[in-house]
Amino acid sequence: MQITTSAAPWWQHSVCYEIYVRSFADGNGDGVGDLVGIEQRLPYLADLGVDSVWLTPFYPSPQHDHGYDVADYRDVDPLFGTLADFDAMLATAHDLGIRVIVDVVPNHTSSEHPWFHEALAAAPGSPARDRYVFRDGTGRNGERPPNNWVSVFGGPAWTRVPDGQWYLHLFDSQQPDLNWWNDEVHAELDDVLRFWLDRGVDGFRVDVAHGLYKQPDLVPRKRGDRLPHPMWDQPEVHEVYRRWRKLLDSYDGDRMAVAEACAGTPEAMARYIRPDELQQTFNFTWLEAPWSAAAFRKVVVDTFASVGLVGGTPTWVLSNHDVVRESTRYGGGPAGVARAKAAALTMLALPGSSYLYQGEELGLEQVDVPPHLRQDPAYHRGAEPEGRDGCRVPMPWSGDTAPYGFGTGEPWLPMPDDWAGLTVEAQQADEHSTLQFFRRALRLRREVTVGLPDQVQLLDSAPGTFAFRRGDLVCVVSCGSRTARLPDVAGELLLASGDGVADGRIAPDTAAWFRAR
Ligand code: BGC
């Protein structure tokens, strides 16, 4: 299948599937997912009906933060394959009509990056140190960190090197922050983008996009400090994205970037998607919302208000590799999965682009990984009491026992004993499975949302429900505890996430699409 172009850029309404590379499919039997494994499973994603995939970092890395610690931005880690494997995977994806976006990690490198080795070998004040944020310490002998900033992963954001200076790391100590006040850093990252664009990627997911610049005087934080924050969302960062936008636009094919930005206000978030900046920013408000019709309504209203400030298009995200899976957040068990399906169907009716996280289509729940097997640095540094490993357990593809067709080796995280019924194989054979529901939803989305307006009209609806209309598509989600009356405008039923839609009523934990009367 060829990728067709229409008037609207492809990313505006795409369903993008996040592939957590080390957990998707293991092609070489070492227990870790890889590019060959991804390529083999791309037909599955085409059949599922996604428009694009986002690949988490597969670059050479000591894997202290599973690839978000990059030692070489222009190659593939042998754990995941080779550049030739990448090219082959990309070509297959494009043949199947699937766009591919890759992660770029501009806030920090790995401590194994050659630049950081050079910095450690060089003297304080040297150009090599200036690519990172090195400072003298405080206290009589510089034995205390330069300021009181705290790492996102827990503990101080500074680590001391043998000659007594300290370097900044907003994440793990093996992820030193780059100094974006240094032009060489700009030139390097521009070149990295070009490297992957030249290979044919369709875009980037920009890790920690609100990071990069830190206030140069590194002011300490005071207890209860409100914005502006000295570590995040500095005004200068927008100049970077203006330049990156020009760079993206200099290529054909609507190349794009989606920012993982966490700025304090809707206005601050909208700044990342001004017409001359990045095309999208992840909208994490739904991912943070409880299972509640009122909360969902507020998410939709606030999102349109935010993107409307700059004429941007919304994105919708229920989960990713950093958070507890939504089926578990919504209560777990059959009700949790039913709610997750309902939330997904609601999200997929909305204008804009939806991001799915691998395993969401199987109704996977968070796994309780035994503490001694947890690998997440945020767990080991204390910021994440459970760690993020529980949403990163490898995908179950087939068979009755672990590793369920993920590969032939022992998977890098243990897979639950009771996943036989959740494998792709098992769910493909069951018309009523969560996977078949997602397939139907994505197919129907392609059929019925083409040409629909980019605005929604919120509808008055029964207590505990949230309903809206987009052109002649009506979507209703019921988060209440009892069966509720459907709005009168809900005509022919197109698809429901559960059985309980009949006689003008919708059961709890269910969403449905209707043709408007
Ligand atoms: C990524 C995380 C990673 C962190 C540091 C995040 O936004 O999604 O998985 O640990 O950035 O790079």
Short mmCIF file of C-alpha atoms and ligand atoms in Angstrom, two decimals:
data_model
loop_
_atom_site.label_atom_id
_atom_site.label_comp_id
_atom_site.label_asym_id
_atom_site.label_seq_id
_atom_site.Cartn_x
_atom_site.Cartn_y
_atom_site.Cartn_z
CA MET A 1 0.00 0.00 0.00
CA GLN A 2 1.27 3.46 -0.82
CA ILE A 3 1.09 6.36 1.58
CA THR A 4 -1.38 8.78 0.08
CA THR A 5 -1.32 12.47 0.69
CA SER A 6 -4.42 14.55 1.26
CA ALA A 7 -4.86 18.23 1.90
CA ALA A 8 -4.47 17.87 5.68
CA PRO A 9 -1.06 16.74 6.89
CA TRP A 10 -1.10 13.08 7.85
CA TRP A 11 -0.32 13.67 11.52
CA GLN A 12 -3.33 15.86 12.14
CA HIS A 13 -5.75 12.96 12.56
CA SER A 14 -3.46 10.00 12.90
CA VAL A 15 -3.64 7.16 15.36
CA CYS A 16 -0.06 6.72 16.48
CA TYR A 17 1.00 3.52 18.26
CA GLU A 18 3.87 3.77 20.73
CA ILE A 19 6.32 0.89 20.43
CA TYR A 20 8.40 0.45 23.55
CA VAL A 21 11.18 -1.14 21.57
CA ARG A 22 12.66 -3.45 24.18
CA SER A 23 9.23 -4.93 24.95
CA PHE A 24 7.47 -5.23 21.60
CA ALA A 25 8.95 -8.24 19.78
CA ASP A 26 12.27 -10.02 20.15
CA GLY A 27 13.60 -11.10 16.77
CA ASN A 28 16.93 -12.60 17.89
CA GLY A 29 16.02 -14.53 21.01
CA ASP A 30 18.01 -12.52 23.55
CA GLY A 31 14.94 -11.64 25.62
CA VAL A 32 14.90 -7.99 24.54
CA GLY A 33 12.75 -6.55 21.77
CA ASP A 34 14.50 -5.29 18.64
CA LEU A 35 14.07 -3.77 15.18
CA VAL A 36 13.87 -7.11 13.39
CA GLY A 37 11.10 -8.10 15.78
CA ILE A 38 9.27 -4.87 15.05
CA GLU A 39 9.56 -5.36 11.30
CA GLN A 40 8.13 -8.86 11.58
CA ARG A 41 5.16 -7.59 13.52
CA LEU A 42 4.36 -4.54 11.37
CA PRO A 43 1.64 -6.43 9.44
CA TYR A 44 -0.12 -6.87 12.77
CA LEU A 45 -0.11 -3.10 13.26
CA ALA A 46 -1.31 -2.49 9.70
CA ASP A 47 -4.14 -4.92 10.33
CA LEU A 48 -4.92 -3.23 13.65
CA GLY A 49 -5.35 -0.03 11.67
CA VAL A 50 -2.80 2.39 13.12
CA ASP A 51 -1.50 5.19 10.92
CA SER A 52 1.90 5.65 12.49
CA VAL A 53 4.26 4.28 15.10
CA TRP A 54 6.55 6.02 17.57
CA LEU A 55 9.67 4.07 18.47
CA THR A 56 11.29 4.68 21.85
CA PRO A 57 15.10 5.18 21.72
CA PHE A 58 17.05 2.36 20.07
CA TYR A 59 20.39 4.20 19.87
CA PRO A 60 23.62 2.96 21.43
CA SER A 61 23.17 3.34 25.15
CA PRO A 62 24.27 1.71 28.38
CA GLN A 63 20.52 1.34 29.01
CA HIS A 64 20.53 2.90 32.46
CA ASP A 65 17.20 4.50 31.53
CA HIS A 66 16.38 2.00 28.79
CA GLY A 67 17.70 4.11 25.96
CA TYR A 68 16.79 7.57 27.24
CA ASP A 69 20.50 7.79 27.97
CA VAL A 70 21.95 8.09 24.47
CA ALA A 71 25.65 7.43 23.88
CA ASP A 72 25.50 7.87 20.09
CA TYR A 73 22.61 9.64 18.38
CA ARG A 74 23.41 8.32 14.92
CA ASP A 75 23.48 4.56 15.27
CA VAL A 76 21.53 1.57 16.56
CA ASP A 77 22.45 -0.25 19.75
CA PRO A 78 23.54 -3.83 18.93
CA LEU A 79 20.90 -4.90 21.46
CA PHE A 80 18.28 -3.65 19.01
CA GLY A 81 19.99 -4.37 15.69
CA THR A 82 21.82 -2.33 13.08
CA LEU A 83 21.21 0.70 10.91
CA ALA A 84 20.45 -1.73 8.07
CA ASP A 85 17.74 -3.31 10.27
CA PHE A 86 16.36 0.15 10.87
CA ASP A 87 16.27 0.95 7.16
CA ALA A 88 14.58 -2.35 6.39
CA MET A 89 12.00 -1.82 9.14
CA LEU A 90 11.29 1.71 7.90
CA ALA A 91 10.87 0.55 4.31
CA THR A 92 8.46 -2.19 5.37
CA ALA A 93 6.48 0.26 7.50
CA HIS A 94 6.17 2.66 4.58
CA ASP A 95 5.16 -0.17 2.23
CA LEU A 96 2.38 -0.97 4.69
CA GLY A 97 1.30 2.67 4.81
CA ILE A 98 2.61 3.22 8.35
CA ARG A 99 4.60 6.37 9.17
CA VAL A 100 7.44 6.12 11.65
CA ILE A 101 8.50 8.67 14.22
CA VAL A 102 11.55 8.22 16.41
CA ASP A 103 12.50 9.59 19.80
CA VAL A 104 15.04 12.38 20.07
CA VAL A 105 16.54 13.03 23.50
CA PRO A 106 17.97 16.58 23.50
CA ASN A 107 17.95 17.42 27.20
CA HIS A 108 20.72 15.04 28.21
CA THR A 109 23.10 12.44 26.86
CA SER A 110 24.38 9.28 28.47
CA SER A 111 27.42 9.59 30.69
CA GLU A 112 28.93 7.17 28.14
CA HIS A 113 28.57 9.72 25.31
CA PRO A 114 32.02 10.67 23.91
CA TRP A 115 31.31 14.32 24.76
CA PHE A 116 30.90 13.45 28.42
CA HIS A 117 34.08 11.38 28.43
CA GLU A 118 35.87 14.39 26.91
CA ALA A 119 34.32 16.66 29.50
CA LEU A 120 35.52 14.48 32.35
CA ALA A 121 39.03 14.32 30.91
CA ALA A 122 39.15 18.10 30.37
CA ALA A 123 39.80 20.81 32.92
CA PRO A 124 37.15 22.94 34.66
CA GLY A 125 36.24 25.87 32.42
CA SER A 126 37.24 24.04 29.22
CA PRO A 127 35.13 24.00 26.05
CA ALA A 128 34.53 20.27 26.54
CA ARG A 129 32.97 20.93 29.95
CA ASP A 130 30.89 23.75 28.55
CA ARG A 131 28.79 21.32 26.52
CA TYR A 132 27.34 20.19 29.86
CA VAL A 133 26.40 22.07 33.01
CA PHE A 134 29.47 21.87 35.24
CA ARG A 135 29.78 24.13 38.27
CA ASP A 136 31.90 24.47 41.39
CA GLY A 137 30.23 23.34 44.57
CA THR A 138 29.26 25.42 47.57
CA GLY A 139 30.49 25.06 51.13
CA ARG A 140 33.99 25.68 52.39
CA ASN A 141 35.61 23.12 50.05
CA GLY A 142 32.95 22.99 47.37
CA GLU A 143 31.71 19.81 49.01
CA ARG A 144 28.05 20.76 48.69
CA PRO A 145 26.11 20.85 45.37
CA PRO A 146 25.97 24.17 43.50
CA ASN A 147 22.28 24.55 44.39
CA ASN A 148 19.38 22.59 45.85
CA TRP A 149 17.82 21.33 42.62
CA VAL A 150 16.38 17.85 42.84
CA SER A 151 16.41 15.18 40.15
CA VAL A 152 13.07 14.11 38.66
CA PHE A 153 14.10 10.57 39.56
CA GLY A 154 14.82 11.55 43.19
CA GLY A 155 17.88 12.76 45.08
CA PRO A 156 20.09 15.72 44.21
CA ALA A 157 20.33 16.86 40.59
CA TRP A 158 24.13 17.14 40.93
CA THR A 159 26.96 14.64 40.99
CA ARG A 160 30.54 15.47 41.90
CA VAL A 161 33.48 14.46 39.71
CA PRO A 162 36.99 13.63 41.01
CA ASP A 163 38.42 17.13 40.46
CA GLY A 164 35.71 18.56 42.71
CA GLN A 165 33.32 20.11 40.18
CA TRP A 166 29.71 19.04 39.94
CA TYR A 167 27.55 18.31 36.88
CA LEU A 168 23.82 18.74 36.53
CA HIS A 169 21.47 15.86 35.75
CA LEU A 170 17.76 16.46 35.98
CA PHE A 171 17.25 12.70 35.70
CA ASP A 172 19.71 9.95 36.61
CA SER A 173 23.37 10.66 37.34
CA GLN A 174 24.13 8.71 34.15
CA GLN A 175 22.11 11.28 32.15
CA PRO A 176 24.14 14.53 32.30
CA ASP A 177 22.21 17.57 31.05
CA LEU A 178 23.46 19.30 27.95
CA ASN A 179 24.18 23.03 28.06
CA TRP A 180 21.82 24.61 25.55
CA TRP A 181 23.54 27.98 25.99
CA ASN A 182 26.34 26.40 23.93
CA ASP A 183 26.01 26.71 20.12
CA GLU A 184 27.80 23.45 19.52
CA VAL A 185 24.91 21.64 21.20
CA HIS A 186 22.44 23.25 18.80
CA ALA A 187 24.51 22.33 15.77
CA GLU A 188 24.88 18.76 16.96
CA LEU A 189 21.17 18.16 17.56
CA ASP A 190 20.22 19.83 14.26
CA ASP A 191 22.56 17.43 12.57
CA VAL A 192 21.06 14.47 14.43
CA LEU A 193 17.59 15.42 13.19
CA ARG A 194 18.92 15.65 9.64
CA PHE A 195 20.57 12.25 9.97
CA TRP A 196 17.24 10.55 10.69
CA LEU A 197 15.21 12.70 8.31
CA ASP A 198 17.64 11.79 5.53
CA ARG A 199 17.03 8.12 6.35
CA GLY A 200 13.33 8.77 5.82
CA VAL A 201 11.71 9.04 9.25
CA ASP A 202 8.41 10.89 9.30
CA GLY A 203 9.07 12.76 12.49
CA PHE A 204 10.22 12.87 16.07
CA ARG A 205 8.94 12.58 19.59
CA VAL A 206 10.93 15.16 21.53
CA ASP A 207 11.84 13.86 24.97
CA VAL A 208 11.59 16.36 27.85
CA ALA A 209 10.90 19.12 25.34
CA HIS A 210 10.32 21.66 28.12
CA GLY A 211 13.84 21.03 29.45
CA LEU A 212 17.00 21.99 27.54
CA TYR A 213 17.57 25.51 28.90
CA LYS A 214 18.15 26.18 32.58
CA GLN A 215 18.38 29.66 34.02
CA PRO A 216 22.09 30.50 33.66
CA ASP A 217 22.46 31.69 37.24
CA LEU A 218 20.99 28.38 38.47
CA VAL A 219 18.89 30.03 41.16
CA PRO A 220 18.04 27.74 44.06
CA ARG A 221 14.42 26.66 44.51
CA LYS A 222 12.54 27.86 47.55
CA ARG A 223 9.94 25.78 49.34
CA GLY A 224 6.55 26.28 47.69
CA ASP A 225 8.08 28.14 44.73
CA ARG A 226 5.58 28.70 41.93
CA LEU A 227 6.45 29.35 38.30
CA PRO A 228 8.64 30.49 36.65
CA HIS A 229 10.74 27.47 37.26
CA PRO A 230 14.50 27.78 36.72
CA MET A 231 14.85 24.26 35.31
CA TRP A 232 11.93 24.03 32.91
CA ASP A 233 10.08 25.83 30.15
CA GLN A 234 12.54 28.68 29.70
CA PRO A 235 11.56 31.13 26.94
CA GLU A 236 14.70 30.39 24.91
CA VAL A 237 13.56 26.83 24.25
CA HIS A 238 11.03 28.10 21.73
CA GLU A 239 13.81 29.41 19.49
CA VAL A 240 15.07 25.84 19.23
CA TYR A 241 11.68 24.60 18.08
CA ARG A 242 11.31 27.44 15.61
CA ARG A 243 14.56 26.36 14.03
CA TRP A 244 13.59 22.69 14.12
CA ARG A 245 10.30 23.53 12.44
CA LYS A 246 12.15 25.19 9.59
CA LEU A 247 14.39 22.15 9.38
CA LEU A 248 11.37 19.79 9.27
CA ASP A 249 9.66 21.94 6.66
CA SER A 250 12.74 21.86 4.47
CA TYR A 251 11.96 18.14 3.86
CA ASP A 252 9.02 16.86 1.84
CA GLY A 253 6.23 14.71 3.26
CA ASP A 254 4.91 16.68 6.22
CA ARG A 255 7.67 15.67 8.61
CA MET A 256 6.59 16.48 12.14
CA ALA A 257 7.53 16.52 15.80
CA VAL A 258 5.49 15.93 18.92
CA ALA A 259 6.74 17.48 22.14
CA GLU A 260 6.76 15.75 25.48
CA ALA A 261 6.38 19.08 27.22
CA CYS A 262 5.14 19.55 30.75
CA ALA A 263 4.58 23.25 31.17
CA GLY A 264 2.57 24.66 34.03
CA THR A 265 -0.42 26.23 32.30
CA PRO A 266 -2.54 25.69 29.18
CA GLU A 267 -1.03 28.87 27.75
CA ALA A 268 2.49 27.62 28.34
CA MET A 269 1.62 24.28 26.73
CA ALA A 270 0.12 25.98 23.69
CA ARG A 271 3.32 27.91 23.06
CA TYR A 272 5.05 24.69 21.92
CA ILE A 273 2.58 24.32 19.04
CA ARG A 274 2.47 27.87 17.74
CA PRO A 275 2.27 27.80 13.94
CA ASP A 276 6.03 28.23 13.59
CA GLU A 277 6.97 25.69 16.28
CA LEU A 278 6.31 21.96 16.68
CA GLN A 279 3.21 20.38 15.20
CA GLN A 280 1.98 18.61 18.32
CA THR A 281 2.48 18.36 22.01
CA PHE A 282 1.27 15.42 24.09
CA ASN A 283 -1.82 16.29 26.01
CA PHE A 284 -1.47 14.45 29.30
CA THR A 285 -4.63 15.81 30.92
CA TRP A 286 -6.70 12.70 30.15
CA LEU A 287 -3.95 10.41 31.32
CA GLU A 288 -4.07 12.27 34.63
CA ALA A 289 -7.86 12.32 34.91
CA PRO A 290 -9.87 9.84 36.99
CA TRP A 291 -12.65 7.67 35.56
CA SER A 292 -15.34 10.34 35.66
CA ALA A 293 -17.66 11.86 33.10
CA ALA A 294 -17.17 15.31 34.60
CA ALA A 295 -13.40 14.90 34.48
CA PHE A 296 -13.51 13.72 30.85
CA ARG A 297 -15.72 16.64 29.93
CA LYS A 298 -13.28 19.05 31.53
CA VAL A 299 -10.35 17.42 29.70
CA VAL A 300 -12.07 17.95 26.36
CA VAL A 301 -13.13 21.52 27.13
CA ASP A 302 -9.73 22.52 28.48
CA THR A 303 -7.88 20.87 25.62
CA PHE A 304 -9.81 22.73 22.97
CA ALA A 305 -9.35 25.95 24.92
CA SER A 306 -5.60 25.38 25.08
CA VAL A 307 -4.95 24.41 21.45
CA GLY A 308 -7.45 27.04 20.34
CA LEU A 309 -5.16 29.73 21.72
CA VAL A 310 -2.73 29.05 18.88
CA GLY A 311 -4.94 27.40 16.26
CA GLY A 312 -3.32 24.00 16.89
CA THR A 313 -4.80 20.52 16.74
CA PRO A 314 -5.26 18.39 19.85
CA THR A 315 -3.63 15.12 20.80
CA TRP A 316 -5.12 12.54 23.14
CA VAL A 317 -3.18 10.09 25.27
CA LEU A 318 -4.43 7.55 27.81
CA SER A 319 -1.16 5.83 28.54
CA ASN A 320 2.52 5.44 27.73
CA HIS A 321 5.65 3.72 29.01
CA ASP A 322 5.95 6.06 32.01
CA VAL A 323 2.58 5.64 33.70
CA VAL A 324 0.36 2.98 35.25
CA ARG A 325 -1.79 1.37 32.56
CA GLU A 326 -5.25 2.92 32.39
CA SER A 327 -7.13 -0.35 32.94
CA THR A 328 -5.42 -0.50 36.35
CA ARG A 329 -5.84 3.23 37.02
CA TYR A 330 -9.57 2.83 36.35
CA GLY A 331 -9.91 0.12 39.00
CA GLY A 332 -8.40 -3.00 37.41
CA GLY A 333 -10.06 -6.32 36.63
CA PRO A 334 -12.88 -6.65 34.09
CA ALA A 335 -14.33 -3.26 35.05
CA GLY A 336 -10.95 -1.57 34.58
CA VAL A 337 -10.56 -3.07 31.12
CA ALA A 338 -14.16 -2.18 30.18
CA ARG A 339 -13.50 1.40 31.26
CA ALA A 340 -10.22 1.56 29.36
CA LYS A 341 -12.04 0.44 26.19
CA ALA A 342 -14.72 3.04 26.77
CA ALA A 343 -12.19 5.82 27.32
CA ALA A 344 -10.34 4.78 24.15
CA LEU A 345 -13.52 4.82 22.06
CA THR A 346 -14.33 8.27 23.40
CA MET A 347 -10.85 9.56 22.61
CA LEU A 348 -10.96 8.09 19.09
CA ALA A 349 -14.12 10.04 18.26
CA LEU A 350 -12.44 13.36 18.89
CA PRO A 351 -10.73 15.50 16.28
CA GLY A 352 -6.96 15.41 16.37
CA SER A 353 -4.47 12.66 16.83
CA SER A 354 -4.70 9.76 19.29
CA TYR A 355 -1.70 7.99 20.76
CA LEU A 356 -2.01 4.34 21.79
CA TYR A 357 0.55 2.51 23.87
CA GLN A 358 1.44 -1.08 22.96
CA GLY A 359 -0.71 -3.55 24.85
CA GLU A 360 -3.54 -1.06 25.28
CA GLU A 361 -5.28 -2.87 22.42
CA LEU A 362 -4.98 -6.14 24.39
CA GLY A 363 -6.39 -4.69 27.60
CA LEU A 364 -3.15 -5.41 29.45
CA GLU A 365 -3.07 -4.35 33.07
CA GLN A 366 -0.15 -3.06 35.10
CA VAL A 367 2.06 -5.94 36.21
CA ASP A 368 3.37 -6.16 39.75
CA VAL A 369 7.06 -6.70 38.97
CA PRO A 370 8.86 -8.13 42.05
CA PRO A 371 10.99 -5.39 43.64
CA HIS A 372 14.28 -7.23 43.11
CA LEU A 373 13.62 -7.42 39.36
CA ARG A 374 12.66 -3.78 38.87
CA GLN A 375 15.02 -1.91 36.57
CA ASP A 376 13.62 1.62 36.45
CA PRO A 377 16.15 4.18 37.73
CA ALA A 378 13.27 6.29 39.02
CA TYR A 379 12.41 3.38 41.32
CA HIS A 380 15.98 2.93 42.47
CA ARG A 381 16.45 6.67 43.09
CA GLY A 382 13.20 6.80 45.03
CA ALA A 383 10.92 9.00 42.90
CA GLU A 384 8.62 6.17 41.79
CA PRO A 385 7.51 3.97 44.71
CA GLU A 386 6.54 1.09 42.39
CA GLY A 387 8.73 1.97 39.42
CA ARG A 388 7.64 2.13 35.79
CA ASP A 389 8.50 -1.47 34.93
CA GLY A 390 4.91 -2.67 35.42
CA CYS A 391 3.72 -1.07 32.17
CA ARG A 392 6.83 -2.18 30.26
CA VAL A 393 6.43 -5.95 30.48
CA PRO A 394 6.90 -7.56 27.02
CA MET A 395 3.94 -8.06 24.68
CA PRO A 396 2.25 -11.47 24.70
CA TRP A 397 1.86 -12.68 21.11
CA SER A 398 0.97 -16.36 21.21
CA GLY A 399 1.03 -19.63 23.11
CA ASP A 400 0.05 -20.61 26.63
CA THR A 401 3.16 -19.87 28.63
CA ALA A 402 5.72 -17.11 29.00
CA PRO A 403 7.32 -15.67 26.93
CA TYR A 404 4.12 -16.01 24.87
CA GLY A 405 5.82 -15.70 21.49
CA PHE A 406 7.61 -12.47 22.46
CA GLY A 407 10.82 -14.27 21.49
CA THR A 408 12.65 -17.45 22.32
CA GLY A 409 14.85 -16.19 25.15
CA GLU A 410 14.00 -15.37 28.74
CA PRO A 411 12.21 -12.00 28.59
CA TRP A 412 14.01 -9.09 30.24
CA LEU A 413 11.08 -8.68 32.64
CA PRO A 414 9.05 -11.67 33.80
CA MET A 415 5.68 -12.10 32.12
CA PRO A 416 2.63 -13.08 34.19
CA ASP A 417 1.50 -16.72 34.26
CA ASP A 418 -2.09 -15.81 33.49
CA TRP A 419 -1.64 -14.02 30.17
CA ALA A 420 -2.50 -16.95 27.85
CA GLY A 421 -5.95 -15.53 27.20
CA LEU A 422 -4.54 -12.08 26.46
CA THR A 423 -2.15 -12.96 23.65
CA VAL A 424 -2.65 -11.51 20.20
CA GLU A 425 -3.25 -15.05 18.93
CA ALA A 426 -5.94 -15.77 21.50
CA GLN A 427 -7.65 -12.44 21.00
CA GLN A 428 -7.57 -12.67 17.21
CA ALA A 429 -9.57 -15.88 17.51
CA ASP A 430 -12.21 -14.29 19.72
CA GLU A 431 -14.68 -11.88 18.11
CA HIS A 432 -15.47 -10.43 21.54
CA SER A 433 -11.89 -9.72 22.55
CA THR A 434 -10.44 -6.33 23.41
CA LEU A 435 -8.17 -6.60 20.36
CA GLN A 436 -11.08 -7.17 17.99
CA PHE A 437 -12.83 -4.20 19.56
CA PHE A 438 -9.82 -1.96 18.88
CA ARG A 439 -9.60 -3.24 15.28
CA ARG A 440 -13.24 -2.42 14.72
CA ALA A 441 -12.88 0.99 16.36
CA LEU A 442 -9.85 1.98 14.26
CA ARG A 443 -11.50 0.78 11.06
CA LEU A 444 -14.71 2.60 11.82
CA ARG A 445 -12.76 5.72 12.75
CA ARG A 446 -11.21 5.71 9.29
CA GLU A 447 -14.62 5.27 7.68
CA VAL A 448 -16.78 7.64 9.61
CA THR A 449 -14.54 10.46 10.77
CA VAL A 450 -13.15 11.45 7.36
CA GLY A 451 -14.37 14.91 6.57
CA LEU A 452 -15.99 15.46 9.95
CA PRO A 453 -15.51 18.92 11.45
CA ASP A 454 -12.65 19.59 13.82
CA GLN A 455 -15.04 21.01 16.38
CA VAL A 456 -17.23 19.13 18.81
CA GLN A 457 -20.50 20.15 20.31
CA LEU A 458 -20.97 19.05 23.90
CA LEU A 459 -24.41 17.55 24.53
CA ASP A 460 -26.61 17.66 27.58
CA SER A 461 -26.66 14.12 28.86
CA ALA A 462 -27.81 12.03 31.82
CA PRO A 463 -25.88 12.25 35.11
CA GLY A 464 -22.72 10.15 35.04
CA THR A 465 -22.43 10.37 31.27
CA PHE A 466 -20.47 12.61 28.92
CA ALA A 467 -21.70 13.08 25.36
CA PHE A 468 -20.65 15.09 22.36
CA ARG A 469 -21.39 15.39 18.73
CA ARG A 470 -18.95 15.87 15.88
CA GLY A 471 -20.80 16.36 12.61
CA ASP A 472 -23.15 13.40 12.42
CA LEU A 473 -21.12 11.28 14.82
CA VAL A 474 -22.40 11.14 18.39
CA CYS A 475 -20.28 9.69 21.18
CA VAL A 476 -21.55 8.88 24.66
CA VAL A 477 -19.53 7.49 27.56
CA SER A 478 -21.10 6.31 30.77
CA CYS A 479 -18.97 6.51 33.90
CA GLY A 480 -21.85 6.29 36.34
CA SER A 481 -22.99 3.35 38.44
CA ARG A 482 -26.37 2.72 36.80
CA THR A 483 -27.82 2.48 33.33
CA ALA A 484 -28.44 5.92 31.86
CA ARG A 485 -30.70 7.37 29.20
CA LEU A 486 -29.01 8.22 25.90
CA PRO A 487 -29.37 11.71 24.46
CA ASP A 488 -32.23 11.87 21.93
CA VAL A 489 -29.82 12.74 19.13
CA ALA A 490 -28.12 9.32 19.42
CA GLY A 491 -29.54 7.44 16.43
CA GLU A 492 -28.19 4.27 14.81
CA LEU A 493 -25.62 2.48 16.96
CA LEU A 494 -22.30 2.23 15.11
CA LEU A 495 -20.08 0.64 17.75
CA ALA A 496 -20.13 0.12 21.49
CA SER A 497 -17.28 -0.80 23.82
CA GLY A 498 -19.53 -3.27 25.70
CA ASP A 499 -22.87 -5.06 25.45
CA GLY A 500 -24.99 -2.68 27.41
CA VAL A 501 -26.42 -0.31 24.81
CA ALA A 502 -30.07 -0.98 24.07
CA ASP A 503 -33.50 0.56 24.23
CA GLY A 504 -32.21 4.09 24.38
CA ARG A 505 -29.99 3.37 27.38
CA ILE A 506 -26.29 2.83 28.04
CA ALA A 507 -24.82 0.64 30.79
CA PRO A 508 -22.04 1.80 33.15
CA ASP A 509 -18.41 1.47 32.00
CA THR A 510 -19.39 1.70 28.36
CA ALA A 511 -18.96 4.12 25.46
CA ALA A 512 -20.70 4.07 22.11
CA TRP A 513 -20.76 5.82 18.77
CA PHE A 514 -24.03 6.62 17.04
CA ARG A 515 -25.12 8.28 13.88
CA ALA A 516 -26.92 11.48 14.78
CA ARG A 517 -30.67 11.44 14.27
C1 BGC B 1 10.73 9.55 29.10
C2 BGC B 1 11.14 8.70 30.23
C3 BGC B 1 12.57 9.03 30.56
C4 BGC B 1 12.79 10.52 30.79
C5 BGC B 1 14.23 10.92 30.78
C6 BGC B 1 10.80 10.91 29.76
O1 BGC B 1 10.04 11.80 29.34
O2 BGC B 1 9.45 9.28 28.61
O3 BGC B 1 10.94 7.34 29.99
O4 BGC B 1 12.92 8.35 31.73
O5 BGC B 1 12.16 11.26 29.81
O6 BGC B 1 14.73 10.89 29.48
#
